[in-house]
Coordinates of C-alpha atoms in Angstrom, one line a residue:
X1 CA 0.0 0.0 0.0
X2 CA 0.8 3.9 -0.5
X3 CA 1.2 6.1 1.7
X4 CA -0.8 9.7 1.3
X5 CA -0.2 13.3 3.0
X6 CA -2.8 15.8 2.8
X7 CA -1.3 19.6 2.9
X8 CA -4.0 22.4 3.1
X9 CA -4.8 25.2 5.7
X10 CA -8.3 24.8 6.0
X11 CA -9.2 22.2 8.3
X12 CA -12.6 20.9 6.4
X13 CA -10.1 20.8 3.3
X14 CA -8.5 18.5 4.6
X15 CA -11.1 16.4 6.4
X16 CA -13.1 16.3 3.1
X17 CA -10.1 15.3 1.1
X18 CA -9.4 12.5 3.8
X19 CA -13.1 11.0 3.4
X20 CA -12.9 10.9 -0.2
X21 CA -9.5 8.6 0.1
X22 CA -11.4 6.8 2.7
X23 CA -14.7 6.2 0.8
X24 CA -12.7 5.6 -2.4
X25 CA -9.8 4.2 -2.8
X26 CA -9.1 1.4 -0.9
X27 CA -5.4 0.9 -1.6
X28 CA -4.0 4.1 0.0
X29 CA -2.9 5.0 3.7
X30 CA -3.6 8.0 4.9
X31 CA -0.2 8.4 6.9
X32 CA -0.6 12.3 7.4
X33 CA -1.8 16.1 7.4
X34 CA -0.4 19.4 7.9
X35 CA -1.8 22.8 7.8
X36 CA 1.3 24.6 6.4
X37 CA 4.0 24.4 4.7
X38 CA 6.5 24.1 7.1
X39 CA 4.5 21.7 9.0
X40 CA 4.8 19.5 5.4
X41 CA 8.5 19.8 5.8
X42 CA 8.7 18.3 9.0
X43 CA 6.0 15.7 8.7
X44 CA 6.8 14.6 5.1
X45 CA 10.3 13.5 6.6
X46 CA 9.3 11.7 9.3
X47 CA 6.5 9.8 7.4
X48 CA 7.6 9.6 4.4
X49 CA 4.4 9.4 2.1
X50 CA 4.5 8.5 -1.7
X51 CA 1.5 10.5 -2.3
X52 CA 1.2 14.7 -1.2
X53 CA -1.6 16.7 -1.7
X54 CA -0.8 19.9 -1.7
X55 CA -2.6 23.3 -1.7
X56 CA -0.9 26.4 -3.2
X57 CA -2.0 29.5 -1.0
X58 CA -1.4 29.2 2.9
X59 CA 0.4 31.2 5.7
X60 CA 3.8 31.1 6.0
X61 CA 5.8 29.3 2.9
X62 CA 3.7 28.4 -0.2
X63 CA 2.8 25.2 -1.2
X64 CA 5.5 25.7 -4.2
X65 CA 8.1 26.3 -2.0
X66 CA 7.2 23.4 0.0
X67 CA 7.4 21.0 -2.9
X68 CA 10.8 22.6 -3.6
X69 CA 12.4 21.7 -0.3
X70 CA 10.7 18.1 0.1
X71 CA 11.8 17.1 -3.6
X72 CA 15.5 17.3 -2.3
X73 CA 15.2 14.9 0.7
X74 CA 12.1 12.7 -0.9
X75 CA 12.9 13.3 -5.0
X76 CA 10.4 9.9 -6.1
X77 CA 7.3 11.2 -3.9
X78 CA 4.5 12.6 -6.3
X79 CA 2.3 15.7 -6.1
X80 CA -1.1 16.4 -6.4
X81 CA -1.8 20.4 -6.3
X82 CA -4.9 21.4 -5.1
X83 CA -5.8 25.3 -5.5
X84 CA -8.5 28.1 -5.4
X85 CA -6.9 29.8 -8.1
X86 CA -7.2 29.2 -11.7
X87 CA -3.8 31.0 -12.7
X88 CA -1.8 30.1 -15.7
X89 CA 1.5 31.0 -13.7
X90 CA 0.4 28.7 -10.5
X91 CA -0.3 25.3 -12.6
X92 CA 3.0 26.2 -14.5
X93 CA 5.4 26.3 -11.7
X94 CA 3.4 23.2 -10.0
X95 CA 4.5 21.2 -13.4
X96 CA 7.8 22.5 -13.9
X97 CA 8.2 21.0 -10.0
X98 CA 7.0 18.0 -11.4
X99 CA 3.5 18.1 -9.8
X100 CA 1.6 15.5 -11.9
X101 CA -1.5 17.1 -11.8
X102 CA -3.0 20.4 -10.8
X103 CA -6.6 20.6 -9.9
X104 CA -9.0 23.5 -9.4
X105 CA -11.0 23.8 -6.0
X106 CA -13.8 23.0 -5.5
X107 CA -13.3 19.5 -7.4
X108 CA -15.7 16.9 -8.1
X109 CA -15.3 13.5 -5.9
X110 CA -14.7 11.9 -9.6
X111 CA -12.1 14.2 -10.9
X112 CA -10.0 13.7 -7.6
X113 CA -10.5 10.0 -7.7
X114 CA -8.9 9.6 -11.4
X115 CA -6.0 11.9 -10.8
X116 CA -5.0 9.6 -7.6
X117 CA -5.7 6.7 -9.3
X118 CA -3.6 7.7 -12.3
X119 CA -0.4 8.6 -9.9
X120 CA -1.0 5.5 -8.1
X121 CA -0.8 3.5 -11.3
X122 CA 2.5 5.7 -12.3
X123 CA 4.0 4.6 -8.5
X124 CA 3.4 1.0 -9.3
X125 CA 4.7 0.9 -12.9
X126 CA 7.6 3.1 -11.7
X127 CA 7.9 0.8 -8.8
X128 CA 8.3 -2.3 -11.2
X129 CA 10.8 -0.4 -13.1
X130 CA 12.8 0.1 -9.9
X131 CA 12.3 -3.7 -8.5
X132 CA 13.6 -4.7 -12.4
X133 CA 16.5 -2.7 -11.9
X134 CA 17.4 -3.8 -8.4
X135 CA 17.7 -7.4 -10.0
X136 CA 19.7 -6.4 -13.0
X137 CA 21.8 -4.3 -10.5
X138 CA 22.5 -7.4 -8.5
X139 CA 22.8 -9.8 -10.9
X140 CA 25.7 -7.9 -12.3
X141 CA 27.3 -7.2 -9.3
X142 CA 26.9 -10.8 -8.9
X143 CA 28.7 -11.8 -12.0
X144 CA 31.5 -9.2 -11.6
X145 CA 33.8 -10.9 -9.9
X146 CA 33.9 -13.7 -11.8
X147 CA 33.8 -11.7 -15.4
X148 CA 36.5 -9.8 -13.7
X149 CA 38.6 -13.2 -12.9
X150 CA 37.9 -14.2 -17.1
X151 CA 39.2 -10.4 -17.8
X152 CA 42.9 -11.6 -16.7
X153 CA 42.6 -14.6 -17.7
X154 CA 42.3 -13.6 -21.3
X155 CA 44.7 -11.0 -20.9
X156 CA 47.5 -13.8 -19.7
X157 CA 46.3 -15.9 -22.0
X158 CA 45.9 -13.8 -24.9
X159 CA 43.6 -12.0 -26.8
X160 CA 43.1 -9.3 -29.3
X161 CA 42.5 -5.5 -28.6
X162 CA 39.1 -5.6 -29.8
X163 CA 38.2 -8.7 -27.2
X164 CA 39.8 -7.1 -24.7
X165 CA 38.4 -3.6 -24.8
X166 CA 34.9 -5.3 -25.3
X167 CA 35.4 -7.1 -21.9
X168 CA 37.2 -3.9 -20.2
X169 CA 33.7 -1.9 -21.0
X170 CA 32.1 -4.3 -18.5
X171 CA 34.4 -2.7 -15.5
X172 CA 35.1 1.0 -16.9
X173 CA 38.7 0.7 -17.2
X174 CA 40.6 2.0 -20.0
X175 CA 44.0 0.0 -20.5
X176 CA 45.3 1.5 -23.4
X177 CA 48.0 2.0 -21.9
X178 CA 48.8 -0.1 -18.5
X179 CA 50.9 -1.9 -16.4
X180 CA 51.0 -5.7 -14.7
X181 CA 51.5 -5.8 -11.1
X182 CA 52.2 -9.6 -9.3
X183 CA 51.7 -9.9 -5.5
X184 CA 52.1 -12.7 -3.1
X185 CA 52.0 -12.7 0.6
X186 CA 51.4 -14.9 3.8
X187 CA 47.7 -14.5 3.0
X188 CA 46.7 -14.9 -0.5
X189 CA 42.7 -14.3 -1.1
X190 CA 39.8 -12.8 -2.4
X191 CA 39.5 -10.5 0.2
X192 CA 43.1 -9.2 -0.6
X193 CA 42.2 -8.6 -3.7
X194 CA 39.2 -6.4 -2.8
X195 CA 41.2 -4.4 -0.5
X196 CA 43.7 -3.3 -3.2
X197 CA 41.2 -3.0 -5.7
X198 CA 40.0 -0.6 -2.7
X199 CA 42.9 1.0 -2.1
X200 CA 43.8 1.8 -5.4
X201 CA 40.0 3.6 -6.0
X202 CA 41.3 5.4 -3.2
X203 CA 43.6 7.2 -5.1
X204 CA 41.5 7.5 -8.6
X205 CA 43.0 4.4 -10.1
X206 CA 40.0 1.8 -12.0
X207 CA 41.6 -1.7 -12.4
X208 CA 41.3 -5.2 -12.7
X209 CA 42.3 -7.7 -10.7
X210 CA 42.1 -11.3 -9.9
X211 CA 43.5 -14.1 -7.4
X212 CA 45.7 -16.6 -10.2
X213 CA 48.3 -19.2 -9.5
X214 CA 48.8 -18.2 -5.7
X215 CA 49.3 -15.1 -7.0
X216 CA 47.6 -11.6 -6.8
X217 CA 47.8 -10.2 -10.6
X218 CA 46.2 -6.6 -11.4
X219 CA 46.4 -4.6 -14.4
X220 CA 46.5 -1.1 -14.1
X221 CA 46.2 2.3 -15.8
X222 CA 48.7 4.3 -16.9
X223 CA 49.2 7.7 -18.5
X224 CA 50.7 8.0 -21.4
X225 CA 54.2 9.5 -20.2
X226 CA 56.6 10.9 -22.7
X227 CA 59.2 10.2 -20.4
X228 CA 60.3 6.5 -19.4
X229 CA 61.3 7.9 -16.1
X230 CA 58.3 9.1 -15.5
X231 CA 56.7 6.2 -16.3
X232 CA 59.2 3.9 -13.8
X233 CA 58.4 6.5 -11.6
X234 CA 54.9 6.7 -11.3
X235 CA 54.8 2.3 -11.5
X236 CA 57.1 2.6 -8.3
X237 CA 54.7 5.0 -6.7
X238 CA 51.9 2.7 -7.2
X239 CA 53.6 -0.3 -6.0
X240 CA 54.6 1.6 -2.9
X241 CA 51.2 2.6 -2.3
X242 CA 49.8 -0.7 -2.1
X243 CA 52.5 -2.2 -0.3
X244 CA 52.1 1.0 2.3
X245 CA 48.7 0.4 2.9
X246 CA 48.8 -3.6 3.7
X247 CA 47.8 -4.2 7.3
X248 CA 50.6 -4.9 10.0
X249 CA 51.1 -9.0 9.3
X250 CA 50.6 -8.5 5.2
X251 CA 52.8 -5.7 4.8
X252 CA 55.4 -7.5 6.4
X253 CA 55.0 -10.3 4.6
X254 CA 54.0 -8.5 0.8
X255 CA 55.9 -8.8 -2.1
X256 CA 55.7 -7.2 -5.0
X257 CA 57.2 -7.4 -8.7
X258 CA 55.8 -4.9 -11.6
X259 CA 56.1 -5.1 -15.5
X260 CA 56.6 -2.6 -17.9
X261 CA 53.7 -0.6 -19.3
X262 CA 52.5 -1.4 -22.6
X263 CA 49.9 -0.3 -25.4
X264 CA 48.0 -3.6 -26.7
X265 CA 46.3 -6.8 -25.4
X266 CA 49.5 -8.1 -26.7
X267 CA 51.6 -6.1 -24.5
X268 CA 49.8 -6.0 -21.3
X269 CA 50.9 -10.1 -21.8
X270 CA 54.1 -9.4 -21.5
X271 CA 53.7 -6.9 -18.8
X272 CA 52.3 -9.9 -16.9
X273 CA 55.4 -11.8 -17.7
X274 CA 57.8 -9.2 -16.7
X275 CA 56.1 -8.4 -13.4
X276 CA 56.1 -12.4 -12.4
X277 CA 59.7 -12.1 -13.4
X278 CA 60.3 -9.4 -11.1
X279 CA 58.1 -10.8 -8.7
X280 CA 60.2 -13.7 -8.3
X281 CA 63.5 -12.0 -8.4
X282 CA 62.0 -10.1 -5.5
X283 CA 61.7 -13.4 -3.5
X284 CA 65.1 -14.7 -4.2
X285 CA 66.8 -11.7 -3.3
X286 CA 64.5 -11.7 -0.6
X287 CA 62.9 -7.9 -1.4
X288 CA 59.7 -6.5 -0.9
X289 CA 59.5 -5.1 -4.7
X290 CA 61.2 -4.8 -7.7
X291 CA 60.6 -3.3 -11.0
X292 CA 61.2 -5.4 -14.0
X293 CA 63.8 -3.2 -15.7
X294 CA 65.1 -2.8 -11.7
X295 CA 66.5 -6.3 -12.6
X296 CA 70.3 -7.2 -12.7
X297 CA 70.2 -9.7 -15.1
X298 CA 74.0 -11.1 -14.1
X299 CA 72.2 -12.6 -10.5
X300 CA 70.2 -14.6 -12.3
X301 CA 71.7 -17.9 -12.9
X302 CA 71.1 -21.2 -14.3
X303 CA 68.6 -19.6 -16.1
X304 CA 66.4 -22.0 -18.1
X305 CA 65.6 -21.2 -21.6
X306 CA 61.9 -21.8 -22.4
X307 CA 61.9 -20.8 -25.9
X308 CA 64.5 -23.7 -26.7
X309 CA 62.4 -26.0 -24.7
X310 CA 59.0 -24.5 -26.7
X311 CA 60.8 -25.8 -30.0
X312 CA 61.6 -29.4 -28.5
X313 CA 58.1 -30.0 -27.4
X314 CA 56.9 -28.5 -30.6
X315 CA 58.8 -31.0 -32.8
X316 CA 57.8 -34.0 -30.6
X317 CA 54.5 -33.2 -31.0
X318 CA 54.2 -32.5 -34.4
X319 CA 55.9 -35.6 -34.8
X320 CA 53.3 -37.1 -32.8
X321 CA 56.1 -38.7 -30.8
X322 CA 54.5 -39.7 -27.6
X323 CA 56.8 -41.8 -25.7
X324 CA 59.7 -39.0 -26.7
X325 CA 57.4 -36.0 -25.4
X326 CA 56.8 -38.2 -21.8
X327 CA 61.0 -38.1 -21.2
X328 CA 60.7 -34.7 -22.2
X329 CA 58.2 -33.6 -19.7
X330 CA 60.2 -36.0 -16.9
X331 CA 63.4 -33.9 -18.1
X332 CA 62.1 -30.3 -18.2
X333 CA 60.7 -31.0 -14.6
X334 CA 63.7 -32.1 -13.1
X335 CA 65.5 -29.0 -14.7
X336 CA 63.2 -27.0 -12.8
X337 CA 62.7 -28.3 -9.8
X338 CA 67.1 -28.4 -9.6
X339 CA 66.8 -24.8 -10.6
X340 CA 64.2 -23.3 -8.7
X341 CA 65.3 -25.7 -5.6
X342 CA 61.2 -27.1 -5.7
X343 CA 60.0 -23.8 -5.2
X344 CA 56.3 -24.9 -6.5
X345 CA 55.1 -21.4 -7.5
X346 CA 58.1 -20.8 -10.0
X347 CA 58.2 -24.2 -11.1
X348 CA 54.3 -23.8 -12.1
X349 CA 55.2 -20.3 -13.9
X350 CA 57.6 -21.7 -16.1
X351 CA 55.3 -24.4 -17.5
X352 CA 52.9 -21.9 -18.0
X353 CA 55.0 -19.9 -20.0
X354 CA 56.3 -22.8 -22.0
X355 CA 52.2 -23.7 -22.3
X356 CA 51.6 -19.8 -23.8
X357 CA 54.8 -20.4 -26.2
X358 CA 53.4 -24.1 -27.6
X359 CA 50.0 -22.3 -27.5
X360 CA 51.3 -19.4 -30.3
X361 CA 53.6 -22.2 -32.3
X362 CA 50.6 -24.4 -32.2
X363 CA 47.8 -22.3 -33.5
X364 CA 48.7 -22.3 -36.8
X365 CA 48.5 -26.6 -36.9
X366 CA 45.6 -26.6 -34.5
X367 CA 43.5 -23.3 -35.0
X368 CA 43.2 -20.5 -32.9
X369 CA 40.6 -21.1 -31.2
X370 CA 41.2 -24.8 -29.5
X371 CA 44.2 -23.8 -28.8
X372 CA 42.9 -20.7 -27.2
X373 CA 39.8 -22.8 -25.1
X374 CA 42.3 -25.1 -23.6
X375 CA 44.8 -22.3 -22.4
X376 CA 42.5 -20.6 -21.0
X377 CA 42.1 -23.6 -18.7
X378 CA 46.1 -23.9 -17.8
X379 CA 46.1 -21.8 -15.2
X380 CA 42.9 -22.7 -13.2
X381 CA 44.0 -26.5 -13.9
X382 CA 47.8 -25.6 -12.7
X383 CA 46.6 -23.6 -9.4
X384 CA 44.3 -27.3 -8.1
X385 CA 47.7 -29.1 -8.5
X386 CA 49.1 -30.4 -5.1
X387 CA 52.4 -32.1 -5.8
X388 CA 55.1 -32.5 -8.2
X389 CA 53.6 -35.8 -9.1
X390 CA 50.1 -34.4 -10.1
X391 CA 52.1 -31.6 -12.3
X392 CA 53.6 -34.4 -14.4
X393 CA 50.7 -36.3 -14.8
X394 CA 49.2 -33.2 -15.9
X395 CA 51.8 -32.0 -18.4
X396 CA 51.4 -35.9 -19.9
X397 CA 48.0 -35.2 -20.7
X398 CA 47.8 -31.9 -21.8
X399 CA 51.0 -32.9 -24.5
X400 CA 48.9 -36.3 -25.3
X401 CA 45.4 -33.8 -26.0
X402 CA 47.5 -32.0 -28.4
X403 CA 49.6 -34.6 -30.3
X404 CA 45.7 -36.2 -30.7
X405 CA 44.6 -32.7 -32.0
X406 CA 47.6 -32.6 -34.3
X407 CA 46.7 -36.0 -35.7
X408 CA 42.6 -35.0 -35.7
X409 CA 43.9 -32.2 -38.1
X410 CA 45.9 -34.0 -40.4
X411 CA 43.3 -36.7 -40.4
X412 CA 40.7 -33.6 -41.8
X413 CA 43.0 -32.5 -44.2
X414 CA 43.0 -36.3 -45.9
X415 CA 39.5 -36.3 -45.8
X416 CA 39.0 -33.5 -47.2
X417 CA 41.3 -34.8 -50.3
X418 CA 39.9 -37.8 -50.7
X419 CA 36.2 -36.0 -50.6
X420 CA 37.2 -33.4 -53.6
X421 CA 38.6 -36.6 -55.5
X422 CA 35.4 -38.6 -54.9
X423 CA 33.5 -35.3 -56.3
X424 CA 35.6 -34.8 -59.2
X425 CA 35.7 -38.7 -60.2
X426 CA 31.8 -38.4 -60.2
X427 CA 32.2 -35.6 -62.1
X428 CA 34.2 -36.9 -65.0
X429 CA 31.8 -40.2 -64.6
X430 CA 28.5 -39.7 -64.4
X431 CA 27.2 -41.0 -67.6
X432 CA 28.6 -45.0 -66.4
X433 CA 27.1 -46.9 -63.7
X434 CA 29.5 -45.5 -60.9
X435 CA 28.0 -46.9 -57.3
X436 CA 29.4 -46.4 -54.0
X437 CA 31.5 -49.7 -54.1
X438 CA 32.9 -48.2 -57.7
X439 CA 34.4 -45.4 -56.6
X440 CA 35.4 -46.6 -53.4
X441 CA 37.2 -49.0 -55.0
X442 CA 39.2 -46.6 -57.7
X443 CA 39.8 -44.3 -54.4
X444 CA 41.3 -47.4 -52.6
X445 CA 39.0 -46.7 -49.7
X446 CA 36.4 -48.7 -47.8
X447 CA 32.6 -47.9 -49.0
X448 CA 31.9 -47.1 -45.7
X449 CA 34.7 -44.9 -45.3
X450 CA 33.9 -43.0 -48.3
X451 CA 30.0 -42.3 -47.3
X452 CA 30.8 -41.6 -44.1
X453 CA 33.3 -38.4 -45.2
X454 CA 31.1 -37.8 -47.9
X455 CA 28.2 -37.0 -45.6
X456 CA 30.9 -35.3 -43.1
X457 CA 32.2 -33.0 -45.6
X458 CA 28.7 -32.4 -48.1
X459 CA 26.2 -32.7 -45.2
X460 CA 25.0 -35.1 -48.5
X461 CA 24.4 -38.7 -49.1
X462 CA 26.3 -40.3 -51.9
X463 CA 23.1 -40.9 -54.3
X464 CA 22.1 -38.0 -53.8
X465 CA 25.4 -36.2 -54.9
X466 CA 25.4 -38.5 -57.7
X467 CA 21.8 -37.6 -58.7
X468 CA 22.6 -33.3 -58.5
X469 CA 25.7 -33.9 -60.7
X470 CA 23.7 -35.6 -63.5
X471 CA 20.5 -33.3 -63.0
X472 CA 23.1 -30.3 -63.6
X473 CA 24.3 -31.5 -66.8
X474 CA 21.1 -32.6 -67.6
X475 CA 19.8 -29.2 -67.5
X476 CA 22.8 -28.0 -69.6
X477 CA 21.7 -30.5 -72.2
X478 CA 17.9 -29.4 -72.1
X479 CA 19.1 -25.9 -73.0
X480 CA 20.7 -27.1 -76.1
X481 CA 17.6 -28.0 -78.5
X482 CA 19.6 -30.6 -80.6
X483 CA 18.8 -33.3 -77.6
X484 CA 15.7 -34.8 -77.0
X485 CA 14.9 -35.6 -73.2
X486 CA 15.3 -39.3 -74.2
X487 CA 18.8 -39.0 -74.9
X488 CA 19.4 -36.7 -72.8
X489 CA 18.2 -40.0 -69.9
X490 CA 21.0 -42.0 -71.1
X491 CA 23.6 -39.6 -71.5
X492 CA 23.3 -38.5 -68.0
X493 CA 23.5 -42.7 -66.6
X494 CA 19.3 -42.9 -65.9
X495 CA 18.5 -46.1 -66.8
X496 CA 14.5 -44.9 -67.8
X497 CA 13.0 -42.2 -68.8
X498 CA 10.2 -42.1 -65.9
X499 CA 13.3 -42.1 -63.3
X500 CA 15.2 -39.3 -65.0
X501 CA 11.4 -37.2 -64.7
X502 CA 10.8 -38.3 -61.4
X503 CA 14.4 -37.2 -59.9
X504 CA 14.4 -34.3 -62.3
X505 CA 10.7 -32.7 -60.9
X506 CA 12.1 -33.6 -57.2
X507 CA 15.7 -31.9 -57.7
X508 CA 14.1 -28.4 -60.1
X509 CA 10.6 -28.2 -58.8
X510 CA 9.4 -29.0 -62.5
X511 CA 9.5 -31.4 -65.5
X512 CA 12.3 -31.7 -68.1
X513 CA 9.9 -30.7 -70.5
X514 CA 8.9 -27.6 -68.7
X515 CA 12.2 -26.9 -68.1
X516 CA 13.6 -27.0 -71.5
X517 CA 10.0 -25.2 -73.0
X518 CA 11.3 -22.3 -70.4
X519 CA 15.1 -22.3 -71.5
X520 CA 13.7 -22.4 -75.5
X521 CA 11.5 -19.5 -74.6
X522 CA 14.5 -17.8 -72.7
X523 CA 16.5 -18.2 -75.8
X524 CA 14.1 -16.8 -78.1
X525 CA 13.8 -13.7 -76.2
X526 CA 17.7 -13.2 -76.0

């Protein structure tokens, strides 16, 4: 129910006004009156009514200015202006307020009824509109966090500009130009990442962020600095910020590692590279942050080379050599773990980076966008794995699913060729009795094979590819008067005349004779 508010200085004004509602209209409250405009003030912000009906002319402040003040504190309530005068300059003011109606006193019961009746249907349709919203509202702030997550995601993973800006919209972030910024600490969750995504609002910075590969990763913002100092400068500020603004046991225990700041999808990728890079130099050295070009690259030792190992893998599985890519896997591992001293976090960055490497080498073989689906799925897959033992078993698979992809492909391709040959054997045959176990046999292929690809490839049955190929040079003959449709049957492999008609009628939509009536008629015209 609605709530009403009668406003008038005349106390049988008002009482009258109230018996109407009462006698009326069942589906109102009357929650109030006042007898001025101050009174309205007061009492319209205690109860706060949906409905006020208001008269224009009384002691003290007007009815106008009343409106005026109780729109600021209540701006969805609606107005109904009663008055005893019938001045152009009144009703226009009480509209340009928004009033939605402005009636004349004395008013008849009717009149008064309709105009209430009319707001209250505006409340409710407005009030629909509102309870619509409120579930759109939350439904996207539902999904946020979890569009936001696929936002990185893609980034890391790769994506074009135009993906990426189209995802970026969702969030109001512009990363033309931004930076990648890595973060681990004692306490790595989702609630950390809200309160940097707070605290970097704080300041006027709009980013995305997202909890990956016990890892914090953001991307954020950056202005377009002429000056690569600047640009350092302003990263380092950033970084600092956050790092300053970590509660007691996190900040002791934060580090931080940033990337470069780039101008495409393509860059903020290798941003993200750079700042897990730094991000881990941090750790060894044991810092709290380093900058990516901050790095000494002579500290770094035994460095493993993931581009070489990219190319090994990539050979293997071209080759579709599994039992060489399984000793490769065992060897690249125990590399790592020698390396990185079983550090699980590093170990699980570099086989994502060799997974992003295979993934560009791959595409090309594979297609862009299975290659794409599946690494998008690395790193939630990698971040579930326990032990060094379920990382193995993993890598196995994932290098299995593509060698089987690689073979799928090439298995396509030969289709394909044997498909175009099938076609173009019917083509050059179709006058002779050529079945299914014919040309099977001249492609050195299984029957079943053949119809099966056929039907893959055409989304057609062999007799009925047959039957279009000798319809369409059937209807080339029938265009040329010197055959008759009797020849025409034979020299197109029907067997009877009735046949040729009957597929002819089914294939066209009419007769050979029709048809080659309509072509003689064509030519004659031409």
């Amino acid at each position: 129910m609605y709530k009403i508010m009668i406003v008038d200085d005349e106390p049988i004004e008002r009482e009258a006004f109230a018996l109407v509602i009462k006698n009326n209209i069942t589906d109102l409250i009357l929650a109030g009156k006042a007898s001025n405009g101050f009174d309205a003030i007061e009492l319209s912000t205690k109860i706060k009514p949906d409905i006020i009906v208001m008269d224009i002319k009384m002691p003290g402040l007007t009815g106008l200015d009343a409106i005026k003040e109780i729109k600021k504190k209540l701006p969805f309530v609606k107005f109904l202006i009663l008055s005893s005068y019938n001045e152009f300059e009144y009703a226009q003011q009480a509209l340009k307020l928004g009033a939605e109606d402005f009636i004349v006193k004395p008013a008849k019961i009717n009149v008064l009824v309709d105009s209430i009746k009319n707001i209250i249907n505006k409340l409710d349709n407005e009030h629909d509109k509102r309870n619509v919203n409120t579930v759109l509202q939350n439904r996207v702030e539902a999904i946020k966090p979890i569009v936001e997550n696929d936002t990185v995601y893609t980034i890391i993973s790769g994506c074009n500009d135009k993906e990426l800006n189209k995802l970026l919209g969702f969030f109001e972030v512009n990363l033309s130009s931004g930076f990648c910024m890595a973060v681990i600490g004692k306490t790595i969750s989702e609630m950390m990442v809200n309160r940097i995504r707070k605290s970097l609002l704080g300041i006027g910075i709009k980013s995305i962020g997202a909890h990956i590969n016990s890892m914090i990763i953001f991307f954020i913002p950056c202005s377009d600095y002429e000056n690569e100092n600047e640009k350092e400068k302003y990263i380092n500020e950033v970084a600092m910020y956050i790092k300053n603004t970590m509660d007691g046991s996190d900040m002791r225990k934060l580090v931080i590692g940033t990337g470069n700041v780039h101008y495409t999808s393509e860059g903020l990728k290798e941003s993200y590279i750079e700042a897990v890079e730094a991000l881990r130099t941090a750790e060894t050295l044991d810092k709290d942050y380093i900058h990516y070009d901050s790095i000494d690259k002579s500290i770094v030792t035994n460095k493993i080379d993931i581009n070489d190992w990219s190319i090994k893998f990539y050979d293997n599985i071209c080759k579709g050599n599994i039992k060489s890519t399984i000793k490769m896997v065992d060897t690249f591992l125990g590399e790592l773990s020698s390396t990185y001293q079983s550090n699980e976090t590093s170990i699980k960055d570099k086989v994502y980076k060799l997974m992003v490497l295979l993934d560009k080498n791959l595409t090309d073989i594979i297609g862009n966008k299975e290659v794409s689906y599946e690494l998008t799925s690395i790193l939630e897959e990698i971040t579930e794995l326990s032990h060094a033992k379920e990382l193995r078993y993993w890598m196995i698979i994932r290098m299995q699913n593509y060698i089987v992809k690689i073979n799928d492909t090439k298995n396509v391709t030969s289709s394909k060729t044997i498909v175009l040959e099938a076609i173009e054997f019917i083509n050059n045959n179709y006058a002779e009795n050529i079945t299914l176990d014919y040309v099977a046999e001249k492609l050195k292929i299984s029957p079943y094979y053949l119809s099966k690809i056929l039907k893959k490839h055409t989304n057609k049955n062999y007799t009925d590819i047959v039957a279009e190929t000798r319809i369409n040079k059937a209807k080339e003959m029938l265009s040329n008067s010197q055959y008759n449709i009797k020849e025409i049957t034979y020299k197109t492999g029907f067997n009877t005349q009735n046949y040729f008609s009957k597929i002819f009628r089914k294939i066209v939509g009419i007769t050979p004779t029709e048809y080659k009536n309509m072509q003689y008629e064509k030519n004659t015209e031409e």
